[in-house]
Each structure stands twice: as C-alpha cells, then as structure tokens.
Amino acid sequence: AAGYSREHAERLMRKAVRLAQAAKARFLLEHPFVQGDEIKIALSLGPFGSTRSTHEFDGIYPPPYGPPESVPASEPNANYFVRDEDEEPAIEALKQFHLERLRIFAADKETWDDIDCIAFETVPLRREIRAIRRAVKELRQESKWRPWWISTVHPNGQFPEQSRHGEGRVQIPQVMDALLDDDTPSGGVVPDGVGLNCTPLENIAARL
C-alpha cells in the first residue's frame, strides 16, 4: 500500500536485523568487559493483525484468517468461529502467513546467523498460537532453529478472543492449553517460553 515492491520490503525486513547487529557491535566496543554472547538479538514478530491499520490487538481478522461475517449478527466485532471445522482453514492460512515471513529471514544466511532467538509478540487468538506452532514445526525441518517464545496480549487483563458459547472471553488456562498442548498438527512443538503483554500482572492473577 505504501508503494514498496516485495523485494524492497524484504530488504527492509532483513536490514532491521543488520541494524541490531551493528548496535550490538558498537555496544561491545564501548563496553570491552562485556562478552559478545551476553548480548542477544531477538527477531520480534507481531501477529497477523499488526499488518493491518486496525484490529491489531483484538483478533478481528478478515477471511481466510477469520470468520466471514460477525457471528452472530448482533455482534459486529466477532473474532471466533461457531464450528470447529470452520476454524481449521483459518489456522492453515495464519500458518502460511507466519511461515512465509520467517522464510524471508531464514533464506538469507547472514541475517539468520545474526538472530539469537525469535519472539512472536502480542498474539490475540488461540488459533494464531496454534498456527505459529505449526509454522515453527515446518521451518525447523528446513533451517537451523533458535530458542523462541510466544507472548499473548491481555488488555485490561482479558484475552481478546471471545468464547463461542457466549461466556465472555477465553480464559487464561485455555490460552495455556493452546500454547503447550500436544496437538497433532504441531507435533509437540512447544515454545521455550511464554509471555503476557499489555497488562499489569495483578490483573492476570485475579483471573487464574
């Protein structure tokens, strides 16, 4: 939309890693008593919503990443599918989005070697969590992998995903299931760490 070609956009994405590496090298020159392996470069990747001008943190995604229309019609901002079988194509579409983005970095050896760990940040939906795990599983078969984590987003202490049964929001134990369960498509690939974004921790403790 800004007029950049895909090739130019990919160069800008990789350039961000080179800038981080340059900052690390400069810091080490200025602090000779710090060891190089003490400074880590994390590739921080937002959710699908971060590519859109709105709905970055509420998980309201267009098809094929989300439901085709509000469900039910009285809820104009639904972010859930009523039927489990309708959710699977959206998980696969989100997997492809994250896998394609990861491959842009992994395809350039110099860039990939500069990355110490990978962070998927402010993820607002369980299906996107599962999609990320599937993408990681696939890329691990193609490239040397790194430690990684997923941080979920909880504005005002609430996960954005709505319950399909009219029970309000999806609760944190359900989010943890999506992060850590051994579901078949992700083949037991679980993150090395999990995180909580955008809320004071006391809000989280009150909901456990």
XYZ file of C-alpha atoms in Angstrom:
208
model
C 0.000 0.000 0.000
C 2.975 2.326 0.597
C 4.336 1.646 -2.870
C 7.190 -0.687 -1.960
C 7.865 -3.755 -4.062
C 8.013 -7.134 -2.342
C 11.774 -7.265 -2.955
C 12.257 -3.858 -1.337
C 10.086 -4.825 1.608
C 12.123 -7.986 2.187
C 15.361 -5.964 2.111
C 13.961 -3.611 4.743
C 12.960 -6.540 6.950
C 16.459 -8.023 6.817
C 18.040 -4.609 7.270
C 16.397 -4.361 10.687
C 18.448 -7.375 11.786
C 21.658 -5.863 10.399
C 20.979 -2.640 12.314
C 20.551 -4.633 15.513
C 23.827 -6.439 14.830
C 25.569 -3.098 14.225
C 24.200 -1.755 17.513
C 25.460 -4.866 19.303
C 28.946 -4.489 17.790
C 29.084 -0.831 18.798
C 27.970 -1.606 22.334
C 30.643 -4.281 22.692
C 33.317 -1.844 21.511
C 32.195 0.663 24.118
C 31.973 -1.979 26.859
C 35.057 -4.213 26.475
C 34.305 -6.202 29.635
C 31.004 -7.481 28.236
C 31.169 -10.803 26.390
C 29.606 -10.988 22.952
C 27.369 -13.921 23.831
C 25.831 -11.882 26.660
C 24.040 -9.690 24.116
C 21.218 -11.414 22.269
C 19.339 -10.299 19.166
C 15.679 -11.276 19.158
C 13.650 -11.334 15.972
C 10.383 -9.843 17.212
C 7.353 -10.655 15.065
C 3.858 -9.365 15.700
C 0.550 -11.107 14.971
C -1.246 -11.012 11.629
C -3.212 -8.037 12.940
C -0.040 -5.939 13.089
C -0.114 -5.793 9.280
C -3.476 -4.042 9.338
C -4.319 -0.446 10.184
C -6.934 -1.567 12.724
C -7.641 -4.640 14.848
C -4.019 -5.262 15.771
C -4.854 -6.451 19.264
C -8.466 -7.665 19.069
C -8.025 -10.617 16.689
C -10.768 -9.498 14.318
C -9.297 -10.805 11.072
C -10.846 -10.986 7.589
C -11.263 -14.282 5.737
C -9.432 -16.576 5.331
C -7.801 -15.658 8.665
C -11.077 -15.104 10.489
C -14.842 -15.641 10.187
C -16.533 -14.328 7.040
C -19.031 -12.250 8.980
C -19.906 -11.335 12.529
C -21.216 -14.327 14.474
C -23.972 -13.816 15.457
C -25.076 -10.767 13.510
C -25.822 -8.884 16.740
C -22.077 -8.888 17.485
C -20.374 -6.650 14.911
C -16.865 -7.472 16.074
C -16.782 -11.246 16.483
C -13.407 -12.963 16.314
C -14.446 -16.604 16.703
C -15.889 -19.416 14.620
C -19.038 -21.180 15.764
C -17.926 -24.583 14.431
C -14.558 -26.210 14.994
C -14.318 -27.376 11.394
C -14.549 -23.785 10.136
C -11.528 -22.788 12.181
C -9.053 -25.217 10.621
C -8.715 -23.366 7.261
C -8.050 -20.138 9.180
C -5.306 -21.818 11.210
C -3.663 -23.006 7.993
C -3.902 -19.534 6.434
C -2.288 -17.982 9.514
C 0.387 -20.669 9.482
C 1.277 -19.750 5.918
C 1.437 -16.050 6.831
C 3.891 -16.661 9.670
C 5.898 -19.274 7.755
C 6.319 -17.017 4.726
C 7.550 -14.183 6.928
C 10.000 -16.427 8.777
C 11.375 -17.746 5.498
C 12.280 -14.211 4.408
C 14.795 -14.091 7.253
C 15.865 -17.735 7.094
C 16.593 -17.550 3.363
C 19.484 -15.150 3.949
C 22.216 -16.988 5.890
C 23.943 -13.851 7.179
C 20.688 -12.468 8.524
C 19.606 -15.771 10.040
C 23.002 -16.296 11.721
C 22.692 -12.906 13.435
C 19.405 -13.877 15.121
C 19.748 -15.477 18.557
C 16.090 -16.013 19.425
C 12.635 -15.489 17.968
C 9.726 -13.756 19.668
C 6.127 -13.902 18.500
C 4.537 -11.000 20.334
C 1.054 -9.800 21.345
C -0.807 -12.768 19.846
C -4.571 -12.318 20.419
C -6.083 -15.658 19.329
C -5.643 -19.309 20.179
C -5.880 -20.296 16.519
C -2.979 -17.952 15.759
C -0.975 -19.519 18.568
C -1.548 -22.940 17.008
C -0.719 -21.552 13.561
C 2.599 -20.199 14.833
C 3.480 -23.552 16.355
C 2.781 -25.269 13.034
C 4.879 -22.713 11.165
C 7.758 -23.239 13.575
C 7.498 -27.002 13.167
C 7.741 -26.671 9.383
C 10.641 -24.223 9.397
C 12.578 -26.349 11.872
C 12.696 -29.029 9.190
C 14.264 -26.546 6.739
C 16.627 -24.379 8.803
C 18.676 -24.315 11.960
C 16.281 -23.231 14.672
C 16.576 -20.835 17.613
C 15.088 -20.556 21.103
C 11.662 -18.960 20.779
C 8.644 -17.793 22.691
C 5.081 -16.592 22.246
C 3.662 -13.641 24.156
C -0.101 -13.268 24.285
C -1.883 -9.947 24.688
C -4.248 -9.205 27.584
C -5.543 -5.612 27.542
C -7.234 -4.881 30.869
C -6.315 -8.390 31.924
C -8.529 -10.062 29.320
C -7.527 -12.193 26.345
C -9.234 -10.691 23.254
C -10.710 -13.919 21.896
C -14.425 -14.259 22.525
C -15.926 -17.529 23.681
C -18.117 -19.133 21.048
C -20.561 -20.204 23.774
C -21.439 -16.690 24.896
C -19.400 -16.958 28.078
C -17.417 -13.776 27.576
C -13.687 -14.046 26.849
C -11.470 -17.092 26.544
C -9.730 -17.639 29.871
C -6.006 -17.911 30.556
C -5.986 -21.696 31.240
C -7.483 -22.171 27.756
C -4.781 -19.922 26.294
C -2.122 -22.006 28.032
C -3.619 -25.146 26.505
C -3.154 -23.640 23.047
C 0.446 -22.734 23.906
C 1.503 -26.026 25.442
C -0.834 -28.866 24.494
C 0.497 -31.685 22.353
C -1.951 -31.310 19.471
C -1.178 -33.475 16.461
C -0.686 -30.759 13.773
C 2.060 -29.036 15.768
C 3.642 -32.388 16.624
C 4.523 -31.444 20.189
C 6.431 -28.311 19.152
C 6.057 -26.001 22.141
C 7.716 -22.622 22.776
C 10.720 -22.337 25.059
C 8.892 -19.595 26.934
C 5.550 -17.829 27.133
C 4.757 -14.229 27.974
C 1.955 -11.831 28.838
C 1.758 -8.393 27.255
C -0.166 -5.183 27.815
C -1.490 -5.677 31.336
C -0.379 -5.365 34.977
C 0.301 -8.833 36.376
C -2.207 -8.338 39.192
C -4.946 -8.383 36.540
C -3.753 -11.791 35.442
C -3.544 -13.223 38.962
C -7.171 -12.276 39.554
C -8.261 -14.391 36.564
C -6.317 -17.592 37.212
